[in-house]
């Protein structure tokens, strides 16, 4: 028996490695690879694995670990900040999908309990697949990424009551009313015990164990807590999965949650692979071939149903039509938690073998199509927005009229437009406000806009990829456009559109990766700030600081690296400004703007008296004094407080001369 199981495990691992390597190259979700492994080695395939029941027993550990990690990863604080999207968006998506699926299932002759249970299965999406795709596309922190994450979090949470209700649903025609209160009472008791343990017993126990600094002891303790709570819930008539989830919640409220997750993740991934393989073993591939057209049709129905519901919910939350389409298509597949539920439903008689086989096939098809659907979703959204029958009012979002900018369009002139109100947008708008620069902010999160409008009426709701929105914020009259969003596709679209509408606007944009810079410069960006590059500069600056390198020398290094690095990065673009051509033809030369501060050394002195040219080798190109610009000032020109001086010189010389413009700087003899 033991030799047989060991042989089967080795076969599963070997086949998984082979298939997953191919799937990785093709960009197909690895979950589908595990399912295919089970199909191939299972009894309906090659029949290479004989210990099917033992493999299913091992896979149950994967379910326990999965539910445990979900509970441990939940942060009450994060959930509270996302409460509107999680509670309203998630609940609407789940309920509407269940109701729609219920009526469709009833139409084809299912019983009420089975139809409702199928609604449970279809309502859940794949957290693992969707988040992986969003991470690879750098869209986690985009509007579509945020709302997708919120809905997925709610789906993960609602799985727990679904698991709890499934046994009751199986006996819905016999004692439904009496058994449900008993189960709820048991659940309340165990949850109360969990809450008390999370606040007192478990933190104290883990503290004593953590003091030993013994990794093995800590790991065993975490596993013991998880299995104990799971066993208790199963013993009193609830599910193992519910207990594992509650055990994870106990750990999440302690300071040891990250260490626990780090230790358990490899085990969770390994055992979950067995779970998906065991699901694949149950799929009769002959049935798929015989009914392939019908199964493909059903998979398409599921994708369209879920995309429509998820998109509608996103739109009801106030997001633009384009974001609603992106979210809907991202959440169109059936999720991994549905497999957990489906096995329980099969065992309890809520699904017959034929329906179960169809569900497995449809789920695998929708999972396999996810990466393709998400890749195509921007094109689908753009095509939908161009449809003539969709009103412009609808494209902007449900609440766009109530979140218009505080300033009227005709008042906006020579202003800065800030796209995105994340960390970058907040910082830039604060500086603009303090320095008196006119600005307006565009953001696509209606909740953020509603909240911030209490403090700043310069923020408004809108999608900057839309021509009408850019016209509304007077892009043609703006001086600068700052793009602070993390969506690379939308960033490209905004840059291209803005440059066509106003060729003279100066565009500053961020990008996460250096490889994005070339295209952004080509389509019209004037300055591209790569996060990778700036992070590397910050790291080496802190490194030098730890080695006690003087701060002025660190600043000099930073300026030199930025001057050389950005000159290299700007080589991506084929078109540069005249100033850039001058600086590029003079190696080591840079142009900067300096402000004459109160009580600075040069305030009140003529240019000749400051020695900028003779002593420091700096050329003063122009002075902006309030609304007046003084080009090519002569040596007798007096520098006044708050003058903006545009100077040209080497990186080393400009670094030295900065201090002359600072307040209370004492000139060294």
XYZ file of C-alpha atoms in Angstrom:
669
model
C 0.000 0.000 0.000
C 2.739 2.430 1.015
C 4.840 1.564 -2.040
C 1.827 2.062 -4.285
C 1.077 5.511 -2.839
C 4.745 6.527 -3.090
C 4.819 5.426 -6.718
C 1.627 7.372 -7.461
C 2.977 10.539 -5.803
C 6.162 10.270 -7.844
C 4.138 9.851 -11.053
C 2.020 12.900 -10.171
C 5.074 15.055 -9.471
C 6.883 13.951 -12.625
C 3.897 14.522 -14.914
C 3.109 17.854 -13.203
C 6.619 19.180 -13.793
C 6.447 18.281 -17.483
C 2.982 19.776 -18.039
C 3.535 22.886 -15.902
C 6.724 23.722 -17.779
C 4.804 23.659 -21.071
C 1.894 25.651 -19.603
C 4.284 28.242 -18.185
C 5.793 28.777 -21.633
C 2.336 29.107 -23.170
C 1.060 31.449 -20.435
C -1.746 29.097 -19.373
C -2.679 29.168 -15.635
C -0.816 26.485 -13.698
C -4.033 25.416 -11.941
C -5.225 24.125 -15.307
C -1.926 22.237 -15.590
C -2.590 20.366 -12.352
C -6.115 19.553 -13.502
C -4.770 18.224 -16.800
C -2.210 16.141 -14.891
C -5.041 14.479 -12.991
C -6.979 13.858 -16.199
C -3.969 12.167 -17.829
C -2.785 9.980 -14.915
C -6.252 9.260 -13.492
C -8.553 6.276 -14.042
C -10.248 7.926 -17.048
C -6.890 8.645 -18.657
C -3.773 6.449 -18.630
C -4.743 4.865 -15.298
C -1.164 5.323 -14.047
C -2.341 6.288 -10.536
C -4.059 3.482 -8.635
C -4.271 4.893 -5.087
C -6.998 7.385 -5.968
C -8.605 7.409 -2.515
C -5.270 7.954 -0.773
C -4.479 10.863 -3.103
C -7.877 12.401 -2.292
C -7.121 12.057 1.432
C -3.822 13.886 0.941
C -5.656 16.548 -1.073
C -7.971 17.228 1.899
C -4.927 18.569 3.743
C -4.502 21.034 0.882
C -8.054 22.310 1.391
C -7.402 22.755 5.110
C -4.178 24.656 4.464
C -5.855 26.771 1.771
C -8.638 27.866 4.117
C -6.118 28.449 6.901
C -3.981 30.763 4.753
C -7.071 32.662 3.560
C -8.010 33.342 7.180
C -4.434 34.259 8.134
C -4.089 36.694 5.208
C -7.252 38.617 6.066
C -6.558 41.929 7.764
C -9.490 43.480 9.612
C -8.000 46.940 8.978
C -7.641 46.375 5.225
C -11.135 44.949 5.044
C -12.513 48.022 6.796
C -10.802 50.377 4.331
C -12.249 48.393 1.414
C -15.582 47.775 3.148
C -17.747 49.451 0.501
C -16.274 47.533 -2.417
C -15.977 44.292 -0.435
C -19.371 44.273 1.262
C -21.529 45.994 -1.353
C -19.685 44.966 -4.497
C -18.892 41.441 -3.354
C -22.333 40.690 -1.937
C -24.119 42.046 -5.022
C -21.913 40.000 -7.340
C -22.427 36.775 -5.398
C -26.163 37.210 -4.792
C -26.997 38.298 -8.358
C -24.956 35.448 -9.842
C -26.602 32.900 -7.550
C -30.112 34.189 -8.321
C -29.532 34.284 -12.087
C -27.953 30.818 -12.115
C -30.758 29.473 -9.909
C -33.474 30.486 -12.359
C -31.506 29.189 -15.350
C -30.897 25.848 -13.589
C -34.576 25.584 -12.660
C -35.456 26.133 -16.326
C -33.476 23.031 -17.322
C -35.237 20.859 -14.732
C -33.006 20.938 -11.634
C -34.476 20.719 -8.151
C -34.474 23.904 -6.067
C -31.657 22.813 -3.684
C -29.448 21.627 -6.578
C -30.130 24.796 -8.579
C -29.211 26.948 -5.597
C -26.060 24.902 -5.037
C -25.014 25.326 -8.676
C -25.490 29.050 -8.124
C -22.974 28.801 -5.266
C -20.459 27.114 -7.563
C -20.827 29.559 -10.447
C -20.705 32.680 -8.239
C -17.078 32.088 -7.192
C -14.064 33.158 -9.278
C -10.423 32.114 -9.126
C -8.469 34.339 -6.748
C -5.185 32.622 -7.624
C -5.543 32.985 -11.395
C -6.954 36.525 -11.474
C -4.433 38.012 -9.030
C -1.546 36.336 -10.849
C -2.699 37.775 -14.167
C -3.167 41.248 -12.661
C 0.283 41.124 -11.043
C 1.940 40.126 -14.302
C 0.187 43.031 -16.063
C 1.043 45.500 -13.243
C -2.677 46.192 -12.694
C -3.126 45.294 -9.023
C -3.300 48.979 -8.018
C -5.455 50.091 -10.930
C -9.204 50.721 -10.511
C -10.043 47.394 -12.160
C -7.447 45.654 -10.009
C -8.804 47.170 -6.799
C -12.452 46.310 -7.398
C -11.535 42.803 -8.643
C -9.535 42.214 -5.469
C -12.407 43.448 -3.293
C -14.925 41.118 -4.929
C -12.506 38.180 -4.734
C -11.956 38.822 -1.017
C -15.710 38.692 -0.399
C -15.967 35.478 -2.423
C -13.225 33.892 -0.301
C -15.060 34.906 2.871
C -18.507 33.823 1.677
C -17.137 30.363 0.899
C -17.213 29.670 4.631
C -21.006 30.078 5.082
C -21.504 28.246 1.771
C -19.610 25.251 3.161
C -21.652 25.540 6.341
C -24.995 25.669 4.507
C -24.245 22.898 1.972
C -25.116 19.962 4.311
C -28.295 21.760 5.342
C -29.128 22.387 1.690
C -28.758 18.684 0.935
C -31.495 17.986 3.495
C -33.557 21.041 2.638
C -36.724 19.013 2.187
C -36.322 17.283 5.559
C -35.783 19.240 8.721
C -34.345 22.346 7.136
C -35.890 24.657 9.681
C -34.770 22.672 12.726
C -31.217 21.851 11.653
C -30.220 25.344 10.572
C -30.691 26.996 14.002
C -28.653 24.205 15.612
C -25.821 24.698 13.158
C -25.924 28.464 13.623
C -25.783 28.032 17.406
C -22.762 25.754 17.079
C -21.116 28.227 14.738
C -21.695 31.101 17.185
C -20.194 29.087 20.039
C -17.077 28.104 18.099
C -16.609 31.651 16.745
C -16.839 33.032 20.290
C -14.170 30.578 21.417
C -12.027 31.583 18.436
C -12.329 35.296 19.236
C -11.364 34.755 22.876
C -8.446 32.543 21.840
C -7.253 35.102 19.314
C -7.137 37.809 21.968
C -5.644 35.894 24.884
C -4.563 32.263 24.683
C -2.919 31.963 21.253
C -0.793 35.177 21.354
C 0.550 34.185 24.771
C 1.326 30.651 23.585
C 3.019 31.804 20.382
C 5.030 34.375 22.311
C 6.534 31.655 24.501
C 7.243 29.489 21.466
C 8.724 32.363 19.454
C 11.107 33.106 22.337
C 12.806 29.760 21.706
C 13.700 30.914 18.162
C 13.228 27.334 17.056
C 11.741 27.209 13.576
C 10.608 23.582 13.811
C 8.800 24.167 17.113
C 7.069 27.254 15.727
C 5.939 25.412 12.588
C 4.603 22.454 14.578
C 2.693 24.837 16.848
C 1.033 26.605 13.922
C 0.046 23.307 12.300
C -1.254 22.012 15.653
C -3.440 25.093 16.165
C -4.859 24.820 12.651
C -5.599 21.109 12.813
C -7.021 21.327 16.347
C -9.566 24.020 15.482
C -10.448 22.174 12.260
C -10.950 18.938 14.196
C -13.141 20.652 16.800
C -15.435 22.151 14.148
C -15.702 18.797 12.369
C -16.404 17.009 15.665
C -19.374 19.237 16.531
C -20.865 18.776 13.069
C -19.380 21.701 11.152
C -16.782 21.423 8.370
C -13.001 21.001 8.508
C -12.649 23.891 6.078
C -14.575 26.243 8.404
C -12.327 25.291 11.309
C -9.188 25.866 9.247
C -10.468 29.304 8.232
C -11.210 30.253 11.848
C -7.762 29.003 12.903
C -6.254 31.298 10.286
C -8.231 34.216 11.704
C -6.795 33.448 15.152
C -3.264 33.704 13.767
C -4.037 36.800 11.669
C -4.733 38.874 14.780
C -1.268 38.158 16.181
C 2.118 39.550 15.193
C 3.171 36.073 14.077
C 0.866 35.817 11.056
C 3.526 36.668 8.462
C 5.964 34.110 9.853
C 3.223 31.492 9.967
C 2.254 32.153 6.358
C 5.863 32.051 5.247
C 6.337 28.636 6.862
C 3.077 27.141 5.598
C 2.944 28.465 2.015
C 5.234 25.789 0.515
C 3.172 23.041 2.182
C -0.073 24.669 1.068
C 1.095 24.888 -2.541
C 2.233 21.267 -2.545
C -0.912 19.820 -0.996
C -3.170 22.030 -3.117
C -1.486 20.593 -6.190
C -2.742 17.187 -5.008
C -6.221 18.652 -4.614
C -6.379 19.910 -8.199
C -4.840 16.679 -9.471
C -7.503 14.685 -7.585
C -10.216 16.843 -9.187
C -8.737 16.169 -12.605
C -8.794 12.427 -11.907
C -12.564 12.604 -11.496
C -13.116 14.114 -14.954
C -14.140 11.603 -17.596
C -12.288 12.794 -20.679
C -14.427 10.580 -22.953
C -17.505 12.493 -21.806
C -15.751 15.764 -22.727
C -14.972 14.555 -26.259
C -18.517 13.289 -26.770
C -20.128 16.558 -25.614
C -17.381 19.033 -26.481
C -19.556 21.470 -28.457
C -22.225 21.576 -25.750
C -19.618 22.011 -22.987
C -17.927 24.811 -24.927
C -21.299 26.504 -25.310
C -21.968 26.189 -21.567
C -18.519 27.595 -20.759
C -19.288 30.605 -22.965
C -22.624 31.094 -21.177
C -20.867 31.026 -17.786
C -18.231 33.535 -18.941
C -20.860 35.930 -20.330
C -23.128 35.546 -17.292
C -20.385 36.246 -14.773
C -18.857 39.040 -16.855
C -22.245 40.753 -17.156
C -23.033 40.512 -13.449
C -19.557 41.554 -12.260
C -19.459 44.415 -14.775
C -22.911 45.629 -13.752
C -21.942 45.582 -10.074
C -18.760 47.537 -10.825
C -20.796 50.123 -12.713
C -23.295 50.392 -9.845
C -20.379 51.183 -7.536
C -19.736 54.256 -9.675
C -16.844 53.159 -11.873
C -16.701 54.074 -15.582
C -18.088 51.763 -18.233
C -14.601 50.766 -19.390
C -13.533 49.694 -15.894
C -16.768 47.709 -15.526
C -15.975 45.738 -18.685
C -12.397 45.025 -17.552
C -13.563 43.780 -14.131
C -16.368 41.692 -15.619
C -14.091 39.880 -18.060
C -11.441 39.329 -15.369
C -13.916 37.559 -13.056
C -15.616 35.402 -15.692
C -14.073 32.045 -14.738
C -15.123 29.487 -12.121
C -12.878 29.452 -9.054
C -10.848 26.878 -7.164
C -13.148 27.108 -4.124
C -15.948 25.861 -6.360
C -14.086 22.547 -6.632
C -14.034 22.302 -2.839
C -17.791 22.867 -2.742
C -18.515 20.615 -5.717
C -16.953 17.567 -4.070
C -19.116 18.129 -1.006
C -22.169 18.551 -3.227
C -21.410 15.307 -5.059
C -21.008 13.391 -1.797
C -24.238 14.849 -0.388
C -26.281 14.170 -3.526
C -26.797 17.790 -4.590
C -25.070 16.968 -7.881
C -25.417 13.773 -9.871
C -22.407 12.333 -11.662
C -23.422 13.726 -15.067
C -23.876 17.269 -13.767
C -20.642 16.987 -11.805
C -18.722 15.901 -14.907
C -20.175 18.802 -16.891
C -19.296 21.251 -14.113
C -15.674 20.056 -14.016
C -15.282 20.376 -17.768
C -16.875 23.834 -17.944
C -14.789 25.066 -15.007
C -11.530 23.894 -16.564
C -12.416 25.543 -19.892
C -13.205 28.894 -18.212
C -9.983 28.753 -16.167
C -7.901 27.970 -19.239
C -9.463 30.885 -21.137
C -8.823 33.443 -18.370
C -5.406 34.686 -19.492
C -6.621 35.103 -23.092
C -9.800 36.888 -21.981
C -7.904 39.307 -19.725
C -5.386 40.047 -22.491
C -8.220 40.847 -24.900
C -10.316 42.803 -22.377
C -8.802 46.274 -23.113
C -9.598 45.850 -26.821
C -13.114 44.697 -26.011
C -13.601 47.695 -23.700
C -12.301 50.150 -26.300
C -14.559 48.655 -28.967
C -17.573 48.880 -26.638
C -16.879 52.534 -25.896
C -16.906 53.313 -29.609
C -20.344 51.763 -30.062
C -22.724 54.523 -31.230
C -25.731 53.339 -29.223
C -24.039 53.822 -25.820
C -24.756 57.312 -24.385
C -21.730 59.391 -23.399
C -23.279 59.910 -19.959
C -23.265 56.161 -19.395
C -19.596 55.813 -20.331
C -18.471 58.155 -17.562
C -19.973 56.250 -14.659
C -23.134 56.336 -12.629
C -22.103 59.208 -10.324
C -19.948 61.272 -12.674
C -22.411 64.179 -12.816
C -22.319 64.533 -9.033
C -18.525 64.470 -8.927
C -17.709 67.151 -11.476
C -14.817 69.529 -10.737
C -15.420 72.393 -8.346
C -13.924 74.898 -10.777
C -15.774 75.774 -13.910
C -14.192 74.847 -17.205
C -13.627 78.441 -18.301
C -11.674 79.177 -15.086
C -9.069 76.496 -15.821
C -6.050 77.997 -17.580
C -2.303 77.371 -17.485
C -2.990 74.667 -14.914
C -1.584 71.238 -14.143
C -3.721 68.145 -14.618
C -2.919 65.310 -12.202
C -4.190 61.873 -13.223
C -4.571 59.471 -10.300
C -4.900 60.249 -6.592
C -2.627 57.599 -5.152
C 0.521 58.411 -3.212
C 2.022 60.279 -6.181
C -1.120 62.272 -6.839
C -1.550 63.240 -3.190
C 2.042 64.440 -2.888
C 1.991 66.413 -6.136
C -1.356 68.064 -5.393
C -0.211 69.061 -1.902
C 2.930 70.686 -3.258
C 0.939 72.402 -6.027
C -1.522 73.754 -3.482
C 1.220 75.074 -1.190
C 3.135 76.726 -4.046
C 0.050 78.275 -5.629
C 0.142 76.274 -8.856
C -3.378 75.894 -10.335
C -4.280 72.229 -10.685
C -7.065 69.735 -11.076
C -7.059 66.030 -10.187
C -8.701 63.208 -12.134
C -9.399 59.908 -10.413
C -11.595 56.932 -11.305
C -12.434 55.772 -7.784
C -15.782 57.392 -6.897
C -15.345 56.601 -3.214
C -11.983 58.396 -3.135
C -13.399 61.396 -4.980
C -16.402 61.694 -2.637
C -14.119 61.551 0.394
C -11.501 63.993 -0.873
C -14.022 66.543 -2.171
C -14.637 67.467 1.472
C -11.092 68.847 1.630
C -10.228 69.734 -1.968
C -12.752 70.774 -4.617
C -10.067 70.500 -7.303
C -10.558 66.726 -7.506
C -13.107 65.234 -9.882
C -14.225 61.863 -11.138
C -13.286 60.865 -14.644
C -11.446 58.523 -16.976
C -8.473 60.340 -18.489
C -8.517 58.017 -21.509
C -11.752 59.704 -22.608
C -11.610 62.767 -24.885
C -14.661 64.385 -23.285
C -13.142 64.157 -19.808
C -9.904 65.787 -20.970
C -11.908 68.513 -22.696
C -13.895 69.032 -19.497
C -10.695 69.739 -17.518
C -9.460 72.069 -20.297
C -6.491 70.051 -21.456
C -6.001 72.421 -24.381
C -5.358 75.271 -21.890
C -3.206 73.270 -19.449
C 0.555 73.673 -19.142
C 1.477 70.306 -17.579
C -0.066 66.838 -17.444
C 1.169 64.552 -14.648
C 0.201 60.872 -14.959
C 0.540 58.978 -11.683
C -1.452 55.802 -12.372
C 0.079 52.331 -12.499
C -1.814 50.928 -15.491
C 0.708 50.837 -18.382
C -1.928 50.510 -21.114
C -3.986 53.438 -19.849
C -0.822 55.511 -19.397
C 0.115 55.007 -23.033
C -3.398 55.888 -24.154
C -3.508 59.079 -22.061
C -0.097 60.269 -23.307
C -1.009 59.686 -26.950
C -4.447 61.279 -26.634
C -3.215 64.305 -24.678
C -0.440 65.058 -27.158
C -2.913 64.968 -30.049
C -5.303 67.315 -28.248
C -2.590 69.722 -27.086
C 0.815 69.313 -28.788
C 2.338 71.965 -26.494
C 1.423 70.351 -23.179
C 4.336 69.081 -21.093
C 3.716 65.481 -20.039
C 5.364 63.926 -16.987
C 4.538 60.306 -16.308
C 5.671 57.474 -14.101
C 6.396 53.940 -15.144
C 7.249 50.882 -13.122
C 9.674 49.433 -15.628
C 12.509 50.770 -17.772
C 11.241 48.846 -20.783
C 8.138 51.082 -20.862
C 10.161 54.269 -21.337
C 10.931 53.837 -25.030
C 7.314 53.703 -26.143
C 6.193 56.507 -23.808
C 8.818 58.860 -25.227
C 7.926 57.856 -28.764
C 4.233 58.706 -28.343
C 4.858 62.108 -26.751
C 5.893 61.984 -23.077
C 8.364 64.733 -22.162
C 9.580 63.212 -18.889
C 9.298 59.595 -17.808
C 10.233 58.705 -14.228
C 11.040 54.995 -13.910
C 10.352 53.648 -10.435
C 13.007 50.936 -10.792
C 15.693 53.553 -11.435
C 14.622 55.930 -8.661
C 14.424 53.072 -6.156
C 17.986 52.054 -7.025
C 19.151 55.649 -6.445
C 17.412 55.765 -3.061
C 18.988 52.451 -2.051
C 22.550 53.497 -2.872
C 21.988 56.882 -1.160
C 21.001 55.112 2.061
C 23.923 52.737 1.654
C 26.360 55.649 1.456
C 24.678 57.278 4.438
C 25.256 54.145 6.555
C 28.949 54.303 5.651
C 29.100 57.895 6.959
C 29.666 59.484 3.541
C 29.027 63.278 3.849
C 25.555 64.351 2.750
C 26.803 66.904 0.198
C 28.910 64.200 -1.434
C 25.902 61.870 -1.531
C 23.843 64.629 -3.194
C 26.623 65.107 -5.715
C 26.623 61.390 -6.539
C 22.841 61.408 -6.890
C 22.901 64.351 -9.299
C 25.668 62.807 -11.367
C 23.926 59.429 -11.542
C 20.630 61.043 -12.479
C 22.295 63.213 -15.108
C 24.140 60.292 -16.698
C 21.351 57.774 -16.217
C 18.494 59.859 -17.549
C 20.615 60.938 -20.491
C 21.101 57.247 -21.248
C 17.410 56.471 -20.736
C 16.343 59.381 -22.908
C 18.341 57.856 -25.756
C 15.277 55.668 -26.253
C 13.384 58.501 -27.857
C 13.996 59.759 -31.365
C 12.822 63.313 -30.713
C 14.277 65.636 -28.106
C 13.894 69.318 -27.329
C 16.430 71.961 -28.310
C 17.582 72.255 -24.708
C 18.125 68.516 -24.506
C 20.153 68.658 -27.724
C 22.377 71.337 -26.205
C 22.912 69.375 -22.993
C 23.487 66.149 -24.909
C 26.167 67.780 -27.051
C 27.956 69.031 -23.913
C 28.801 65.981 -21.756
C 28.209 66.508 -18.037
C 26.153 69.698 -18.561
C 22.712 70.074 -17.029
C 20.079 72.789 -16.708
C 18.197 73.323 -13.435
C 15.859 75.871 -11.871
C 16.758 77.432 -8.496
C 14.661 79.681 -6.251
C 16.199 82.666 -4.461
C 15.200 82.173 -0.823
C 14.881 84.791 1.932
C 18.220 85.630 3.635
C 20.139 83.644 1.028
C 23.668 84.722 0.097
C 22.722 85.961 -3.373
C 19.468 87.774 -2.467
C 19.876 91.482 -3.215
C 23.184 91.065 -5.055
C 23.880 91.609 -8.731
C 24.787 88.646 -10.878
C 28.364 89.967 -11.069
C 28.583 90.184 -7.259
C 27.463 86.585 -6.810
C 30.343 85.289 -8.932
C 28.081 82.691 -10.506
C 29.979 82.724 -13.798
C 33.524 83.729 -12.827
C 33.803 81.784 -9.579
C 31.422 78.862 -10.026
C 31.309 78.421 -13.813
C 27.505 78.771 -13.942
C 25.579 80.503 -16.731
C 22.330 82.213 -15.743
C 20.025 81.787 -18.743
C 16.849 83.472 -17.532
C 14.979 84.793 -14.495
C 11.264 84.443 -13.885
C 10.079 87.192 -11.553
C 6.373 86.740 -10.819
C 4.680 87.093 -14.221
C 7.750 88.654 -15.888
C 10.509 86.676 -17.597
C 14.004 88.227 -17.933
C 15.889 86.342 -20.659
C 19.695 86.460 -20.792
C 20.070 88.899 -17.840
C 23.199 91.074 -17.794
C 25.765 91.201 -14.978
C 24.132 94.266 -13.351
C 20.786 92.546 -12.831
C 19.896 92.333 -9.115
C 18.594 88.962 -7.878
C 15.500 89.299 -5.699
C 13.777 86.984 -3.248
C 11.505 84.383 -4.953
C 13.211 84.831 -8.326
C 13.274 81.582 -10.280
C 16.704 81.297 -11.896
C 17.325 78.936 -14.791
C 21.017 78.043 -14.736
C 23.290 75.912 -16.905
C 26.459 74.155 -15.752
C 28.140 70.876 -14.919
C 26.574 68.530 -12.385
C 29.390 69.290 -9.941
C 29.122 73.082 -10.330
C 25.329 73.161 -10.079
C 25.574 71.042 -6.931
C 27.927 73.594 -5.355
C 25.895 76.618 -6.336
C 22.593 75.298 -4.914
C 23.601 76.300 -1.399
C 24.006 79.958 -2.442
C 20.253 80.108 -3.043
C 19.371 78.609 0.362
C 18.312 80.649 3.404
C 20.956 81.538 6.025
C 23.827 79.964 4.098
C 27.186 81.321 5.295
C 29.732 81.592 2.493
C 32.953 79.832 3.306
C 36.034 82.103 3.152
